Amino acid sequence: MKLLLLTLMAAAANAGPSYTRVFTEQNQVGNYADFNDYVPNLSLVGFDNTIDSVIQTGMWMYYDNQNYNIVSGKVYWVHGIDIHVNFPTEYTNMCTSLRYAGSPNYLNEDTWTMYEGSYFTGVEYYGNGESSNFGPITGSVSSFILTGLSPWTIYSGENWSGDTMCVYPNTDHDVGSNGATIDFGIFPEVSPFVGIWGPVVEPRVLWECLGSCGSVWGPVGVYVFLW
Ligand SMILES: [Ca+2]
Ligand SMILES: [Ca+2]
């Protein structure tokens, strides 16, 4: 018993702030499993197409197909702190892969995660600071999620070139019963870069944005301004 306890404590110490406990039935009953990291194929752990409800912290996306819907399918996402959620009927018994958005280390760290597909599907590219491009999905970002408190500036071109626009993690704000908070900027559908952001941002807006931004990013580039 003591050995088991020690093992559990060690696991908890290594776990990040985001977790999900998934249940095979609604109202958090039935069989359950705990995850604190990405699972590209739930069939390997015996939970394919069976999740009906969850208890979770952070933002988790639940996908119909393997590898986060590399083949398109349904997506259901939930965010909050220690929240209990029943999946809507049309999303029950469908989840085949799952992952979270945001920092693996701190609950409300300033982060951005870009996704190749809309609704946070497919290949992702994650960061918590400057980036001159978005790696393998440079030029093909279709959705993104911000966490933390800092706004970011978007650049339409690589190496912080082209059109710019400021975006904020202000679409959602979750507060836990313990007082912990998470701020999100949840953008499930953007067309791949230039043009998606509309016309070139006016200089006045750009200046305000740069003056208040701790960090800057774009569909193909991220940069931090230190002032
Ligand atoms: Ca079920
Ligand atoms: Ca499925």
mmCIF file of C-alpha atoms and ligand atoms in Angstrom:
data_model
loop_
_atom_site.group_PDB
_atom_site.id
_atom_site.type_symbol
_atom_site.label_atom_id
_atom_site.label_comp_id
_atom_site.label_asym_id
_atom_site.label_seq_id
_atom_site.Cartn_x
_atom_site.Cartn_y
_atom_site.Cartn_z
ATOM 1 C CA MET A 1 0.000 0.000 0.000
ATOM 2 C CA LYS A 2 2.792 2.345 0.874
ATOM 3 C CA LEU A 3 4.546 1.544 -2.375
ATOM 4 C CA LEU A 4 1.398 2.273 -4.328
ATOM 5 C CA LEU A 5 0.969 5.590 -2.577
ATOM 6 C CA LEU A 6 4.524 6.599 -3.369
ATOM 7 C CA THR A 7 4.027 5.659 -6.991
ATOM 8 C CA LEU A 8 0.893 7.766 -7.238
ATOM 9 C CA MET A 9 2.597 10.723 -5.623
ATOM 10 C CA ALA A 10 5.468 10.503 -8.066
ATOM 11 C CA ALA A 11 3.033 10.441 -10.964
ATOM 12 C CA ALA A 12 1.248 13.485 -9.629
ATOM 13 C CA ALA A 13 4.515 15.369 -9.241
ATOM 14 C CA ASN A 14 5.323 14.762 -12.893
ATOM 15 C CA ALA A 15 1.884 15.591 -14.211
ATOM 16 C CA GLY A 16 1.186 18.939 -15.805
ATOM 17 C CA PRO A 17 -1.638 21.249 -14.804
ATOM 18 C CA SER A 18 -4.088 19.868 -17.364
ATOM 19 C CA TYR A 19 -5.840 16.582 -16.722
ATOM 20 C CA THR A 20 -8.958 14.790 -17.805
ATOM 21 C CA ARG A 21 -10.743 11.868 -16.209
ATOM 22 C CA VAL A 22 -12.931 10.322 -18.869
ATOM 23 C CA PHE A 23 -15.958 8.128 -18.128
ATOM 24 C CA THR A 24 -17.825 5.622 -20.244
ATOM 25 C CA GLU A 25 -21.215 6.869 -19.032
ATOM 26 C CA GLN A 26 -22.863 10.224 -18.445
ATOM 27 C CA ASN A 27 -22.700 11.900 -15.040
ATOM 28 C CA GLN A 28 -19.181 10.639 -14.378
ATOM 29 C CA VAL A 29 -20.098 7.002 -13.852
ATOM 30 C CA GLY A 30 -18.986 3.791 -15.514
ATOM 31 C CA ASN A 31 -15.392 2.877 -16.205
ATOM 32 C CA TYR A 32 -12.912 5.714 -16.186
ATOM 33 C CA ALA A 33 -9.345 6.543 -17.176
ATOM 34 C CA ASP A 34 -7.045 9.449 -16.311
ATOM 35 C CA PHE A 35 -4.975 11.337 -18.856
ATOM 36 C CA ASN A 36 -2.616 14.271 -18.532
ATOM 37 C CA ASP A 37 -1.028 14.042 -21.936
ATOM 38 C CA TYR A 38 -1.915 13.612 -25.584
ATOM 39 C CA VAL A 39 -3.510 10.324 -26.639
ATOM 40 C CA PRO A 40 -3.435 9.873 -30.432
ATOM 41 C CA ASN A 41 -5.309 6.545 -30.394
ATOM 42 C CA LEU A 42 -7.614 5.613 -27.532
ATOM 43 C CA SER A 43 -8.133 2.106 -28.873
ATOM 44 C CA LEU A 44 -4.666 1.288 -27.567
ATOM 45 C CA VAL A 45 -5.853 1.951 -24.013
ATOM 46 C CA GLY A 46 -9.309 0.424 -24.381
ATOM 47 C CA PHE A 47 -11.316 3.638 -24.463
ATOM 48 C CA ASP A 48 -12.135 4.029 -28.124
ATOM 49 C CA ASN A 49 -15.636 5.350 -28.926
ATOM 50 C CA THR A 50 -16.861 5.118 -25.357
ATOM 51 C CA ILE A 51 -16.418 8.459 -23.562
ATOM 52 C CA ASP A 52 -19.672 10.084 -22.398
ATOM 53 C CA SER A 53 -18.548 12.482 -19.647
ATOM 54 C CA VAL A 54 -15.422 13.955 -18.077
ATOM 55 C CA ILE A 55 -13.949 15.734 -15.096
ATOM 56 C CA GLN A 56 -11.126 17.971 -16.230
ATOM 57 C CA THR A 57 -8.913 21.007 -15.847
ATOM 58 C CA GLY A 58 -7.619 22.976 -18.809
ATOM 59 C CA MET A 59 -8.858 22.908 -22.378
ATOM 60 C CA TRP A 60 -9.195 19.470 -23.904
ATOM 61 C CA MET A 61 -10.271 18.553 -27.388
ATOM 62 C CA TYR A 62 -11.970 15.219 -28.054
ATOM 63 C CA TYR A 63 -11.728 13.957 -31.625
ATOM 64 C CA ASP A 64 -13.710 11.439 -33.595
ATOM 65 C CA ASN A 65 -10.682 9.994 -35.386
ATOM 66 C CA GLN A 66 -7.088 9.035 -34.657
ATOM 67 C CA ASN A 67 -4.295 11.576 -34.521
ATOM 68 C CA TYR A 68 -6.631 14.455 -33.700
ATOM 69 C CA ASN A 69 -8.742 14.096 -36.802
ATOM 70 C CA ILE A 70 -5.987 13.910 -39.334
ATOM 71 C CA VAL A 71 -8.988 12.475 -41.183
ATOM 72 C CA SER A 72 -11.869 14.875 -40.621
ATOM 73 C CA GLY A 73 -14.598 14.076 -38.126
ATOM 74 C CA LYS A 74 -16.390 15.443 -35.105
ATOM 75 C CA VAL A 75 -14.608 17.508 -32.456
ATOM 76 C CA TYR A 76 -15.877 18.399 -29.011
ATOM 77 C CA TRP A 77 -13.930 20.703 -26.707
ATOM 78 C CA VAL A 78 -14.312 21.608 -23.061
ATOM 79 C CA HIS A 79 -12.447 24.079 -20.870
ATOM 80 C CA GLY A 80 -12.554 24.890 -17.173
ATOM 81 C CA ILE A 81 -11.052 24.046 -13.814
ATOM 82 C CA ASP A 82 -12.128 20.808 -12.125
ATOM 83 C CA ILE A 83 -15.365 20.863 -14.069
ATOM 84 C CA HIS A 84 -17.811 17.993 -14.563
ATOM 85 C CA VAL A 85 -19.233 17.814 -18.081
ATOM 86 C CA ASN A 86 -21.637 15.503 -19.875
ATOM 87 C CA PHE A 87 -20.976 15.289 -23.602
ATOM 88 C CA PRO A 88 -23.959 16.206 -25.786
ATOM 89 C CA THR A 89 -25.584 13.111 -27.246
ATOM 90 C CA GLU A 90 -24.120 13.645 -30.710
ATOM 91 C CA TYR A 91 -20.609 13.578 -29.253
ATOM 92 C CA THR A 92 -20.958 10.532 -26.989
ATOM 93 C CA ASN A 93 -19.218 7.268 -27.856
ATOM 94 C CA MET A 94 -17.198 8.952 -30.598
ATOM 95 C CA CYS A 95 -13.879 10.055 -29.095
ATOM 96 C CA THR A 96 -10.863 8.242 -30.552
ATOM 97 C CA SER A 97 -8.070 10.705 -29.752
ATOM 98 C CA LEU A 98 -7.650 13.602 -27.346
ATOM 99 C CA ARG A 99 -5.216 16.349 -26.415
ATOM 100 C CA TYR A 100 -5.076 19.581 -24.448
ATOM 101 C CA ALA A 101 -4.140 23.129 -25.406
ATOM 102 C CA GLY A 102 -1.742 25.368 -23.517
ATOM 103 C CA SER A 103 1.272 24.913 -21.321
ATOM 104 C CA PRO A 104 2.477 21.521 -20.115
ATOM 105 C CA ASN A 105 3.920 23.266 -17.054
ATOM 106 C CA TYR A 106 1.770 26.153 -15.806
ATOM 107 C CA LEU A 107 -1.982 26.484 -15.907
ATOM 108 C CA ASN A 108 -2.238 30.020 -17.254
ATOM 109 C CA GLU A 109 1.128 30.483 -18.915
ATOM 110 C CA ASP A 110 1.230 32.733 -21.992
ATOM 111 C CA THR A 111 1.115 30.301 -24.887
ATOM 112 C CA TRP A 112 -0.122 29.943 -28.445
ATOM 113 C CA THR A 113 -0.954 26.779 -30.298
ATOM 114 C CA MET A 114 -1.524 26.792 -34.032
ATOM 115 C CA TYR A 115 -3.437 24.041 -35.792
ATOM 116 C CA GLU A 116 -3.343 23.078 -39.420
ATOM 117 C CA GLY A 117 -7.029 22.194 -39.495
ATOM 118 C CA SER A 118 -10.010 24.212 -38.370
ATOM 119 C CA TYR A 119 -11.465 23.286 -35.002
ATOM 120 C CA PHE A 120 -8.005 22.516 -33.636
ATOM 121 C CA THR A 121 -7.460 19.433 -35.755
ATOM 122 C CA GLY A 122 -4.456 17.850 -37.396
ATOM 123 C CA VAL A 123 -0.841 18.916 -36.972
ATOM 124 C CA GLU A 124 -0.163 21.519 -34.312
ATOM 125 C CA TYR A 125 2.675 23.937 -33.599
ATOM 126 C CA TYR A 126 3.076 25.208 -30.047
ATOM 127 C CA GLY A 127 5.050 28.019 -28.454
ATOM 128 C CA ASN A 128 5.285 30.360 -25.504
ATOM 129 C CA GLY A 129 7.492 33.024 -27.079
ATOM 130 C CA GLU A 130 8.813 34.331 -30.342
ATOM 131 C CA SER A 131 8.872 32.274 -33.493
ATOM 132 C CA SER A 132 9.808 33.345 -36.994
ATOM 133 C CA ASN A 133 7.499 30.758 -38.541
ATOM 134 C CA PHE A 134 5.203 27.916 -37.583
ATOM 135 C CA GLY A 135 7.392 24.991 -38.521
ATOM 136 C CA PRO A 136 5.663 22.313 -40.578
ATOM 137 C CA ILE A 137 2.377 24.224 -40.717
ATOM 138 C CA THR A 138 3.847 27.555 -41.774
ATOM 139 C CA GLY A 139 1.401 29.082 -44.177
ATOM 140 C CA SER A 140 -1.397 26.646 -43.397
ATOM 141 C CA VAL A 141 -2.775 27.618 -39.987
ATOM 142 C CA SER A 142 -6.556 27.324 -39.826
ATOM 143 C CA SER A 143 -7.285 27.691 -36.101
ATOM 144 C CA PHE A 144 -5.493 28.606 -32.903
ATOM 145 C CA ILE A 145 -5.772 28.823 -29.139
ATOM 146 C CA LEU A 146 -4.136 31.348 -26.815
ATOM 147 C CA THR A 147 -3.737 30.940 -23.075
ATOM 148 C CA GLY A 148 -2.488 33.338 -20.430
ATOM 149 C CA LEU A 149 -2.778 37.081 -20.124
ATOM 150 C CA SER A 150 -0.660 38.512 -22.951
ATOM 151 C CA PRO A 151 -1.906 39.694 -26.330
ATOM 152 C CA TRP A 152 0.038 38.711 -29.420
ATOM 153 C CA THR A 153 0.540 40.343 -32.792
ATOM 154 C CA ILE A 154 -0.107 38.376 -35.934
ATOM 155 C CA TYR A 155 2.133 38.653 -38.949
ATOM 156 C CA SER A 156 0.974 37.447 -42.305
ATOM 157 C CA GLY A 157 4.507 36.762 -43.494
ATOM 158 C CA GLU A 158 7.485 34.878 -42.167
ATOM 159 C CA ASN A 159 10.088 36.654 -40.064
ATOM 160 C CA TRP A 160 7.529 39.137 -38.801
ATOM 161 C CA SER A 161 6.680 40.637 -42.157
ATOM 162 C CA GLY A 162 3.493 41.560 -43.915
ATOM 163 C CA ASP A 163 0.142 42.455 -42.410
ATOM 164 C CA THR A 164 -0.294 42.537 -38.655
ATOM 165 C CA MET A 165 -3.105 42.304 -36.170
ATOM 166 C CA CYS A 166 -3.306 42.048 -32.403
ATOM 167 C CA VAL A 167 -5.247 39.238 -30.773
ATOM 168 C CA TYR A 168 -6.052 38.691 -27.135
ATOM 169 C CA PRO A 169 -6.716 35.723 -24.886
ATOM 170 C CA ASN A 170 -10.071 37.183 -24.018
ATOM 171 C CA THR A 171 -12.751 34.953 -25.486
ATOM 172 C CA ASP A 172 -13.108 32.853 -22.333
ATOM 173 C CA HIS A 173 -12.183 33.203 -18.670
ATOM 174 C CA ASP A 174 -12.503 30.264 -16.275
ATOM 175 C CA VAL A 175 -12.347 30.451 -12.494
ATOM 176 C CA GLY A 176 -11.959 27.367 -10.314
ATOM 177 C CA SER A 177 -13.437 26.870 -6.880
ATOM 178 C CA ASN A 178 -9.927 27.288 -5.508
ATOM 179 C CA GLY A 179 -9.606 30.711 -7.149
ATOM 180 C CA ALA A 180 -7.314 29.566 -9.949
ATOM 181 C CA THR A 181 -7.991 31.158 -13.326
ATOM 182 C CA ILE A 182 -7.367 30.387 -16.983
ATOM 183 C CA ASP A 183 -7.767 32.839 -19.833
ATOM 184 C CA PHE A 184 -8.303 31.692 -23.386
ATOM 185 C CA GLY A 185 -8.409 33.087 -26.849
ATOM 186 C CA ILE A 186 -10.281 30.392 -28.750
ATOM 187 C CA PHE A 187 -10.356 30.837 -32.524
ATOM 188 C CA PRO A 188 -11.723 27.705 -34.181
ATOM 189 C CA GLU A 189 -11.873 28.973 -37.754
ATOM 190 C CA VAL A 190 -9.487 31.305 -39.520
ATOM 191 C CA SER A 191 -8.540 31.074 -43.132
ATOM 192 C CA PRO A 192 -4.866 30.578 -43.733
ATOM 193 C CA PHE A 193 -3.140 33.845 -43.188
ATOM 194 C CA VAL A 194 -2.993 36.906 -45.381
ATOM 195 C CA GLY A 195 -6.484 38.012 -46.079
ATOM 196 C CA ILE A 196 -7.970 36.200 -43.163
ATOM 197 C CA TRP A 197 -7.146 39.090 -41.009
ATOM 198 C CA GLY A 198 -8.767 41.492 -43.378
ATOM 199 C CA PRO A 199 -7.115 44.640 -44.628
ATOM 200 C CA VAL A 200 -3.788 45.844 -43.362
ATOM 201 C CA VAL A 201 -4.080 47.040 -39.787
ATOM 202 C CA GLU A 202 -4.056 50.794 -39.426
ATOM 203 C CA PRO A 203 -0.833 52.293 -38.086
ATOM 204 C CA ARG A 204 -2.612 53.748 -35.097
ATOM 205 C CA VAL A 205 -3.986 50.358 -34.147
ATOM 206 C CA LEU A 206 -0.681 48.746 -34.878
ATOM 207 C CA TRP A 207 1.087 51.168 -32.609
ATOM 208 C CA GLU A 208 -1.372 50.593 -29.809
ATOM 209 C CA CYS A 209 -0.981 46.934 -30.299
ATOM 210 C CA LEU A 210 2.784 46.964 -30.275
ATOM 211 C CA GLY A 211 2.828 49.274 -27.299
ATOM 212 C CA SER A 212 0.712 46.926 -25.227
ATOM 213 C CA CYS A 213 1.806 43.590 -26.562
ATOM 214 C CA GLY A 214 4.225 41.505 -24.566
ATOM 215 C CA SER A 215 4.595 39.241 -27.515
ATOM 216 C CA VAL A 216 3.951 39.091 -31.190
ATOM 217 C CA TRP A 217 3.046 36.271 -33.445
ATOM 218 C CA GLY A 218 1.692 35.600 -36.885
ATOM 219 C CA PRO A 219 0.197 32.797 -38.860
ATOM 220 C CA VAL A 220 3.726 32.210 -39.970
ATOM 221 C CA GLY A 221 5.730 34.123 -37.373
ATOM 222 C CA VAL A 222 5.917 34.989 -33.723
ATOM 223 C CA TYR A 223 8.055 37.595 -32.091
ATOM 224 C CA VAL A 224 8.383 39.151 -28.684
ATOM 225 C CA PHE A 225 8.722 42.885 -28.258
ATOM 226 C CA LEU A 226 10.462 43.757 -25.051
ATOM 227 C CA TRP A 227 9.243 47.155 -23.992
HETATM 228 CA CA CA B 1 -20.238 5.389 -23.436
HETATM 229 CA CA CA B 2 -14.331 7.616 -33.185
#
